């Protein structure tokens, strides 16, 4: 069955809905843990399912293409079987990684040539083969191949980049429509709105994406160094144009405060490495503010923070560079992010999201 979206409640522009996929339903707003190379770092799948209660995770086309490679993924029957995750998966197109990680990349109309960050081998990504790779991965939601222009691009470059992204989108759609899923479940293709921090370009791009009547839409190229006020304004501009009956995915964002501000502006889906990356560096997100577990003040704090583990024990694990510490911190942060979007959903349904969000943003800014 095609991916569908049921809008269940609104509170201002904030939305609560359900995305229906062949691997299960996704209650929105939702945060999606990032499993770049087929794994959410330091977290077991059973913890993602039963403790964190993740409804969908991400994989990345660039990383999975390079390792383990398409042959292994096809033999395994796709990423769902390869990593034993039976719930929905979304794959990034690899565009961001090509433009941020790969060495000696060369951009042209055909696509982008790059050298692997692993072994220096040379590769070409085109809109067509990126669709083919994502067919092999088997994600429920596939992303169109786009150029991720630098956040400080001038208007002229940003426009050329956006127009290239649109031409690539047309090629992605053509390839997508002439191919079939490999593993018996439906795959949806989300185009990506670009345009840097230029309101006129964002409007043009959102209109172009909406004209394709996609199953869902993504907003890319934000949270790349621009002021948060600019990011929020671009979200407002884009969401005023994107269809209301399709899910909206803000890529690579962000802090807990960013999530709440974007939800207030009509975004449904989020991903970011921040909860796991910051967790592995000893930063914990909580409903009362952030904790730097490395600080000496936690050395003798025996208050439980997760299961029976105390802040003092977690402080010890992180200072001793024990792997268990990285795992616990990652779980704590992901649980918090999923709790936060779940609470946002509840308050949207109850009709008091704006008041709750205002109070919560103040708390989230504290350093404990």
PDB file of N, CA and C in Angstrom, residues 4-10 14-20 25-30 55 244 246-247 267-269 341 344-346 348-349:
ATOM      1  N   UNK A   4       0.703   6.681   3.480  1.00  0.00           N
ATOM      2  CA  UNK A   4      -0.354   7.675   3.667  1.00  0.00           C
ATOM      3  C   UNK A   4      -0.163   8.381   5.000  1.00  0.00           C
ATOM      4  N   UNK A   5      -0.804   9.530   5.122  1.00  0.00           N
ATOM      5  CA  UNK A   5      -0.688  10.348   6.324  1.00  0.00           C
ATOM      6  C   UNK A   5      -2.077  10.795   6.747  1.00  0.00           C
ATOM      7  N   UNK A   6      -2.439  10.471   7.985  1.00  0.00           N
ATOM      8  CA  UNK A   6      -3.704  10.925   8.559  1.00  0.00           C
ATOM      9  C   UNK A   6      -3.422  12.042   9.547  1.00  0.00           C
ATOM     10  N   UNK A   7      -3.956  13.215   9.274  1.00  0.00           N
ATOM     11  CA  UNK A   7      -3.821  14.347  10.192  1.00  0.00           C
ATOM     12  C   UNK A   7      -4.934  14.244  11.220  1.00  0.00           C
ATOM     13  N   UNK A   8      -4.552  14.055  12.492  1.00  0.00           N
ATOM     14  CA  UNK A   8      -5.532  13.759  13.530  1.00  0.00           C
ATOM     15  C   UNK A   8      -5.916  14.963  14.389  1.00  0.00           C
ATOM     16  N   UNK A   9      -4.973  15.903  14.563  1.00  0.00           N
ATOM     17  CA  UNK A   9      -5.263  17.071  15.404  1.00  0.00           C
ATOM     18  C   UNK A   9      -4.299  18.185  15.042  1.00  0.00           C
ATOM     19  N   UNK A  10      -4.727  19.413  15.248  1.00  0.00           N
ATOM     20  CA  UNK A  10      -3.862  20.575  15.084  1.00  0.00           C
ATOM     21  C   UNK A  10      -4.033  21.494  16.289  1.00  0.00           C
ATOM     22  N   UNK A  14       0.865  23.495  14.695  1.00  0.00           N
ATOM     23  CA  UNK A  14       1.399  22.213  15.161  1.00  0.00           C
ATOM     24  C   UNK A  14       0.415  21.095  14.821  1.00  0.00           C
ATOM     25  N   UNK A  15       0.970  19.947  14.449  1.00  0.00           N
ATOM     26  CA  UNK A  15       0.153  18.853  13.922  1.00  0.00           C
ATOM     27  C   UNK A  15       0.446  17.552  14.649  1.00  0.00           C
ATOM     28  N   UNK A  16      -0.599  16.751  14.838  1.00  0.00           N
ATOM     29  CA  UNK A  16      -0.465  15.377  15.313  1.00  0.00           C
ATOM     30  C   UNK A  16      -1.104  14.477  14.263  1.00  0.00           C
ATOM     31  N   UNK A  17      -0.347  13.467  13.824  1.00  0.00           N
ATOM     32  CA  UNK A  17      -0.865  12.608  12.776  1.00  0.00           C
ATOM     33  C   UNK A  17      -0.308  11.203  12.871  1.00  0.00           C
ATOM     34  N   UNK A  18      -0.580  10.419  11.840  1.00  0.00           N
ATOM     35  CA  UNK A  18      -0.068   9.063  11.736  1.00  0.00           C
ATOM     36  C   UNK A  18       0.410   8.839  10.308  1.00  0.00           C
ATOM     37  N   UNK A  19       1.662   8.396  10.173  1.00  0.00           N
ATOM     38  CA  UNK A  19       2.188   7.966   8.880  1.00  0.00           C
ATOM     39  C   UNK A  19       2.043   6.456   8.814  1.00  0.00           C
ATOM     40  N   UNK A  20       1.375   5.972   7.770  1.00  0.00           N
ATOM     41  CA  UNK A  20       1.152   4.539   7.605  1.00  0.00           C
ATOM     42  C   UNK A  20       2.145   3.979   6.593  1.00  0.00           C
ATOM     43  N   UNK A  25       2.934   1.773  11.666  1.00  0.00           N
ATOM     44  CA  UNK A  25       2.510   3.166  11.761  1.00  0.00           C
ATOM     45  C   UNK A  25       3.514   3.984  12.565  1.00  0.00           C
ATOM     46  N   UNK A  26       3.593   5.272  12.232  1.00  0.00           N
ATOM     47  CA  UNK A  26       4.479   6.214  12.901  1.00  0.00           C
ATOM     48  C   UNK A  26       3.626   7.362  13.412  1.00  0.00           C
ATOM     49  N   UNK A  27       3.566   7.527  14.725  1.00  0.00           N
ATOM     50  CA  UNK A  27       2.808   8.620  15.319  1.00  0.00           C
ATOM     51  C   UNK A  27       3.653   9.882  15.276  1.00  0.00           C
ATOM     52  N   UNK A  28       3.092  10.954  14.733  1.00  0.00           N
ATOM     53  CA  UNK A  28       3.833  12.207  14.614  1.00  0.00           C
ATOM     54  C   UNK A  28       3.244  13.261  15.535  1.00  0.00           C
ATOM     55  N   UNK A  29       4.098  14.230  15.945  1.00  0.00           N
ATOM     56  CA  UNK A  29       5.495  14.425  15.578  1.00  0.00           C
ATOM     57  C   UNK A  29       6.369  13.273  16.087  1.00  0.00           C
ATOM     58  N   UNK A  30       7.451  13.009  15.331  1.00  0.00           N
ATOM     59  CA  UNK A  30       8.317  11.887  15.673  1.00  0.00           C
ATOM     60  C   UNK A  30       9.776  12.278  15.501  1.00  0.00           C
ATOM     61  N   UNK A  55      10.030   4.335  16.732  1.00  0.00           N
ATOM     62  CA  UNK A  55       9.055   3.864  15.752  1.00  0.00           C
ATOM     63  C   UNK A  55       9.653   3.738  14.361  1.00  0.00           C
ATOM     64  N   UNK A 244      -0.763  20.042   3.123  1.00  0.00           N
ATOM     65  CA  UNK A 244      -1.054  19.766   4.532  1.00  0.00           C
ATOM     66  C   UNK A 244      -1.357  18.293   4.778  1.00  0.00           C
ATOM     67  N   UNK A 246       0.355  15.680   3.703  1.00  0.00           N
ATOM     68  CA  UNK A 246       1.549  14.846   3.547  1.00  0.00           C
ATOM     69  C   UNK A 246       2.503  15.135   4.712  1.00  0.00           C
ATOM     70  N   UNK A 247       3.247  14.132   5.164  1.00  0.00           N
ATOM     71  CA  UNK A 247       4.198  14.386   6.256  1.00  0.00           C
ATOM     72  C   UNK A 247       5.331  15.297   5.811  1.00  0.00           C
ATOM     73  N   UNK A 267       6.126  21.067  11.438  1.00  0.00           N
ATOM     74  CA  UNK A 267       6.975  19.942  11.032  1.00  0.00           C
ATOM     75  C   UNK A 267       6.529  18.682  11.766  1.00  0.00           C
ATOM     76  N   UNK A 268       6.639  17.536  11.070  1.00  0.00           N
ATOM     77  CA  UNK A 268       6.171  16.269  11.621  1.00  0.00           C
ATOM     78  C   UNK A 268       7.285  15.300  11.986  1.00  0.00           C
ATOM     79  N   UNK A 269       8.417  15.339  11.268  1.00  0.00           N
ATOM     80  CA  UNK A 269       9.444  14.308  11.415  1.00  0.00           C
ATOM     81  C   UNK A 269      10.818  14.960  11.532  1.00  0.00           C
ATOM     82  N   UNK A 341       8.881  14.420  21.928  1.00  0.00           N
ATOM     83  CA  UNK A 341       7.942  14.511  20.806  1.00  0.00           C
ATOM     84  C   UNK A 341       6.615  13.837  21.160  1.00  0.00           C
ATOM     85  N   UNK A 344       4.801  16.434  23.078  1.00  0.00           N
ATOM     86  CA  UNK A 344       4.324  17.445  22.133  1.00  0.00           C
ATOM     87  C   UNK A 344       3.049  16.960  21.456  1.00  0.00           C
ATOM     88  N   UNK A 345       3.046  15.718  21.022  1.00  0.00           N
ATOM     89  CA  UNK A 345       1.844  15.158  20.391  1.00  0.00           C
ATOM     90  C   UNK A 345       0.654  15.208  21.346  1.00  0.00           C
ATOM     91  N   UNK A 346       0.880  14.803  22.588  1.00  0.00           N
ATOM     92  CA  UNK A 346      -0.218  14.785  23.561  1.00  0.00           C
ATOM     93  C   UNK A 346      -0.803  16.173  23.756  1.00  0.00           C
ATOM     94  N   UNK A 348      -0.649  18.713  21.659  1.00  0.00           N
ATOM     95  CA  UNK A 348      -1.349  19.141  20.438  1.00  0.00           C
ATOM     96  C   UNK A 348      -2.773  18.599  20.465  1.00  0.00           C
ATOM     97  N   UNK A 349      -2.904  17.323  20.781  1.00  0.00           N
ATOM     98  CA  UNK A 349      -4.231  16.695  20.837  1.00  0.00           C
ATOM     99  C   UNK A 349      -5.097  17.359  21.900  1.00  0.00           C
TER     100      UNK A 349
END
